Short mmCIF file of C-alpha atoms in Angstrom, two decimals:
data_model
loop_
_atom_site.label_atom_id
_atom_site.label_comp_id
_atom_site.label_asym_id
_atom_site.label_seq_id
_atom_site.Cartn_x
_atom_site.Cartn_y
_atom_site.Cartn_z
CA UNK A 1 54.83 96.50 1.54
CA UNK A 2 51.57 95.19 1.97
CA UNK A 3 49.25 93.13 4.30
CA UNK A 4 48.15 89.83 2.68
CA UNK A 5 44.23 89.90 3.14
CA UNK A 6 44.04 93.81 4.26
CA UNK A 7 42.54 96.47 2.30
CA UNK A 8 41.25 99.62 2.70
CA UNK A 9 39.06 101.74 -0.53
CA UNK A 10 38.70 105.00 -0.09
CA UNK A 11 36.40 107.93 -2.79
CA UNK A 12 34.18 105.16 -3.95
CA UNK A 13 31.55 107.24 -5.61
CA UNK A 14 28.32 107.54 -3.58
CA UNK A 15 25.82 110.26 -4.33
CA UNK A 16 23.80 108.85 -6.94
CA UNK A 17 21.31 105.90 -6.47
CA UNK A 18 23.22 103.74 -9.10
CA UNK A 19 26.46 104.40 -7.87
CA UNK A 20 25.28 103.93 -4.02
CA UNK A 21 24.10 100.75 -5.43
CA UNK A 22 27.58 99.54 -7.20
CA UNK A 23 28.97 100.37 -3.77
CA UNK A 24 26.68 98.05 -2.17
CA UNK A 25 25.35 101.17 0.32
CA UNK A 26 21.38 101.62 1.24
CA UNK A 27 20.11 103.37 -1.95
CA UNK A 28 19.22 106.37 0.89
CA UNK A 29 22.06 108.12 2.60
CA UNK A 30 21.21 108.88 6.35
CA UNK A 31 23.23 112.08 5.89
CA UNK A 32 22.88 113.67 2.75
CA UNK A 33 21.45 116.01 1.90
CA UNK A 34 21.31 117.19 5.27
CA UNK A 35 18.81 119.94 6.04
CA UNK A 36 19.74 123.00 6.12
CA UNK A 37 22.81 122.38 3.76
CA UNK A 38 23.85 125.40 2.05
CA UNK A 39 26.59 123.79 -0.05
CA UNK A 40 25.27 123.12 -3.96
CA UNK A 41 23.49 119.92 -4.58
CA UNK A 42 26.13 118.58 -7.65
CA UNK A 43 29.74 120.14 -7.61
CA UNK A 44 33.03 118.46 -7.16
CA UNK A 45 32.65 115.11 -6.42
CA UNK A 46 33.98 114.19 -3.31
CA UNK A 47 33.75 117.43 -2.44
CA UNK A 48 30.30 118.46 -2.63
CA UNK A 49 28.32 115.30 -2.79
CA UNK A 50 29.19 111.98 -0.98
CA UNK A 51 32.02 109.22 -1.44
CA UNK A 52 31.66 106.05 0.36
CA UNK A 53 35.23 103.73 2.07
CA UNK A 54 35.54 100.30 3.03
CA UNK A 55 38.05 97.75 4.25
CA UNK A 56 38.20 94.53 5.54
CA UNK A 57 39.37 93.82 9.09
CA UNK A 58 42.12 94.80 10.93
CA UNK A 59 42.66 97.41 7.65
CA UNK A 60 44.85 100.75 8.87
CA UNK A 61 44.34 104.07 7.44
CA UNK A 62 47.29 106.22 7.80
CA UNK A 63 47.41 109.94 9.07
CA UNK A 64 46.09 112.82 7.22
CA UNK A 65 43.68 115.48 6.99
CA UNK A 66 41.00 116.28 4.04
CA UNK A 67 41.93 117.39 0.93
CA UNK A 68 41.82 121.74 1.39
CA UNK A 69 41.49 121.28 5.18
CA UNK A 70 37.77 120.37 4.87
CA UNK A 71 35.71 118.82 7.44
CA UNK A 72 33.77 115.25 6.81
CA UNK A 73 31.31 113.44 7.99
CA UNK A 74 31.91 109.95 8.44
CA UNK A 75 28.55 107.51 8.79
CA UNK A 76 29.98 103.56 9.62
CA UNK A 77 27.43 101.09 8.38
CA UNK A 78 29.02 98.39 9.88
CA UNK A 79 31.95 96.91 12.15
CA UNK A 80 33.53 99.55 14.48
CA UNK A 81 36.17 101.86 13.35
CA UNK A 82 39.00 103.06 15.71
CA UNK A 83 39.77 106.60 15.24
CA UNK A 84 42.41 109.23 16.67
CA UNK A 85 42.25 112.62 16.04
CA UNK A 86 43.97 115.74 16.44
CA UNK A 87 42.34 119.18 18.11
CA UNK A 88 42.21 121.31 15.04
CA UNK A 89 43.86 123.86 16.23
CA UNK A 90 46.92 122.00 16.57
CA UNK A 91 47.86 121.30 12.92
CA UNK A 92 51.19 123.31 12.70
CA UNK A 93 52.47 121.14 15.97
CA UNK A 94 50.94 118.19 14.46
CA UNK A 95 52.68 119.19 10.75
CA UNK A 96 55.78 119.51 12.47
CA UNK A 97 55.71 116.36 14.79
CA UNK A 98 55.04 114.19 11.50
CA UNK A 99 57.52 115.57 9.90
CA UNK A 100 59.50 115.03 12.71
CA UNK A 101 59.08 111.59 12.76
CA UNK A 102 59.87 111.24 8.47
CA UNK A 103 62.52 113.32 8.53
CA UNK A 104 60.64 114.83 5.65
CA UNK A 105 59.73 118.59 5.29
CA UNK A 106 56.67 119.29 5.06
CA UNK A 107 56.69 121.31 1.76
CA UNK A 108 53.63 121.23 0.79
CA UNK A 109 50.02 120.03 1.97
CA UNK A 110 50.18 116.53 0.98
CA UNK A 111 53.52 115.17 2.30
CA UNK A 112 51.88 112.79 4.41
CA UNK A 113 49.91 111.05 1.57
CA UNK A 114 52.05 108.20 0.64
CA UNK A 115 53.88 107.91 3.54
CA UNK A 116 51.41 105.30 5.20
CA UNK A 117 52.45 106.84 9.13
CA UNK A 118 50.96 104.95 11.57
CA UNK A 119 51.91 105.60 15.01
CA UNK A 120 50.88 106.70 18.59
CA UNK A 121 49.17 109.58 20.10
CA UNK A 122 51.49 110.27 22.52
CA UNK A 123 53.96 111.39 20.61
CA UNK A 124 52.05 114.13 19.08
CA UNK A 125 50.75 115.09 22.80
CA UNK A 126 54.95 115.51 23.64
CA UNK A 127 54.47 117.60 20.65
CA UNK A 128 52.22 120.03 21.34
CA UNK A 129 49.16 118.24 18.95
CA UNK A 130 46.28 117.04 21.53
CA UNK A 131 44.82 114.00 19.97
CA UNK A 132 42.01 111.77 20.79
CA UNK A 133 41.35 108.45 20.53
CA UNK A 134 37.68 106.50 20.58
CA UNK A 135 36.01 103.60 18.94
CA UNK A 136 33.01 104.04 16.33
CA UNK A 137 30.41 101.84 16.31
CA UNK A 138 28.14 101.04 13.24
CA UNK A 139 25.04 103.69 12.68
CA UNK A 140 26.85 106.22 14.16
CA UNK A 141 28.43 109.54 12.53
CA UNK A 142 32.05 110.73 13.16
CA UNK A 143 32.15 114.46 12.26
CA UNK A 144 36.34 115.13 11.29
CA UNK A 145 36.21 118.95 11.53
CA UNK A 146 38.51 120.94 9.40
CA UNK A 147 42.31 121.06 9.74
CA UNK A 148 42.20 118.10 12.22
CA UNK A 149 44.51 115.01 11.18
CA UNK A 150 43.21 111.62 11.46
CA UNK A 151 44.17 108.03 11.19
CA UNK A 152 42.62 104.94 12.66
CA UNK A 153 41.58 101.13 12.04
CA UNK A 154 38.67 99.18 10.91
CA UNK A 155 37.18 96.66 13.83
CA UNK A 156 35.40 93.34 13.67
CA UNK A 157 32.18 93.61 15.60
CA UNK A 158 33.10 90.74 17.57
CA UNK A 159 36.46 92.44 19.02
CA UNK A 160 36.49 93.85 22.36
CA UNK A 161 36.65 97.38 22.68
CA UNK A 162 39.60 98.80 23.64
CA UNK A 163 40.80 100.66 26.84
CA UNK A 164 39.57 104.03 25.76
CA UNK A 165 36.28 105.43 26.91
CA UNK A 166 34.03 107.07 23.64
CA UNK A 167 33.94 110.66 24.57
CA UNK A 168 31.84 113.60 23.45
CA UNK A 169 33.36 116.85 21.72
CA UNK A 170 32.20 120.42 21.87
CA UNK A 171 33.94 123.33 19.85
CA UNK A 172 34.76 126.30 22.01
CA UNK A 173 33.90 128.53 18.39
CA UNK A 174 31.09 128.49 16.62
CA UNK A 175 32.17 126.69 13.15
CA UNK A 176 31.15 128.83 10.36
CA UNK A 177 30.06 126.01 7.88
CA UNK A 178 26.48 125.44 7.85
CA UNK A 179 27.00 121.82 7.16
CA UNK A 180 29.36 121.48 9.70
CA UNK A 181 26.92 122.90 12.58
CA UNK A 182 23.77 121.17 10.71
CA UNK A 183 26.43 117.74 11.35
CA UNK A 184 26.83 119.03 15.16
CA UNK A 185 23.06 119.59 15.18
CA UNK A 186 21.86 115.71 13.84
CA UNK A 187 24.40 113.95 15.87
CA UNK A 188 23.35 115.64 19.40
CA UNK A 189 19.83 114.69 18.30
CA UNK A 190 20.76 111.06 17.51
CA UNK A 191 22.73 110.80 21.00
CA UNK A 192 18.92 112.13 22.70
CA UNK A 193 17.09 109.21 21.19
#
């Protein structure tokens, strides 16, 4: 069932000028390449070089996790997203509280994917997942690191924020993707300016 007026695009091509243009994006991505990037400059789309999303207000994006367990980085242009996330390290007791929930089993990696599962934190807390919530506003970067399961909602700018207080995160492990600590490294610097 859908929402009349609601929609949400997601792996709009992005790393070329031409298609950054056709997605209506700055023709210069404030994140790639980042320096220090190790990863190959073309590759798997997607994967390797950068997709753009949109959606209009009030537009949901279900839970889930990138495709392999990757990380992303997620740069908002505009609006304010609302995000909640869970601690990476939690994905079996988040797995298992989702499937919970579908009375699905979760027999392989995408089971999630068209189930369109929107629902509260606190149920994955009971669970054993610790999940955070916080509200992204535009020109910032949201770095999802890998394994952690997501879901959220895109905000008008003119909405007041909700009850919970934008917090910072810090891994107790050093991550061992270069683009993932070259991420951590850009968005402490943007927070210092």
């Amino acid at each position: 069932e859908s929402i009349p007026g609601v929609a949400y695009q997601t792996d709009i091509p992005a790393h070329s000028t031409k298609e950054r243009e056709n997605a209506f994006l700055p023709l210069q991505s404030p994140i790639w390449h980042i320096r220090g990037n190790q990863l190959p400059r073309e590759g798997i789309p997607g994967l390797h070089t950068p997709t753009a999303y949109r959606g209009t207000k009030g537009a949901p994006f279900a839970w889930h996790f990138e495709n392999l367990k990757l990380g992303a980085i997620n740069y908002l242009y505009r609006g304010r997203k609302v995000w909640f996330l869970t601690e990476p390290g939690s994905f079996d007791n988040a797995t298992e509280a989702f499937s919970n929930v579908l009375g699905l089993e979760a027999d392989h990696d995408q089971f999630l994917r068209h189930q369109a599962l929107h629902y509260g934190i606190k149920r994955l807390q009971s669970e054993g997942a610790p999940t955070i919530g916080f509200m992204q506003e535009a020109w910032q970067m949201v770095v999802v690191y890998p394994g952690a399961y997501h879901s959220g909602s895109v905000r008008r700018t003119l909405w007041p924020k909700p009850s919970t207080t934008p917090i910072s995160c810090t891994l107790t492990q050093r991550s061992t993707s270069p683009a993932m600590d070259a991420a951590t490294k850009i968005r402490s610097r943007s927070r210092a300016s």
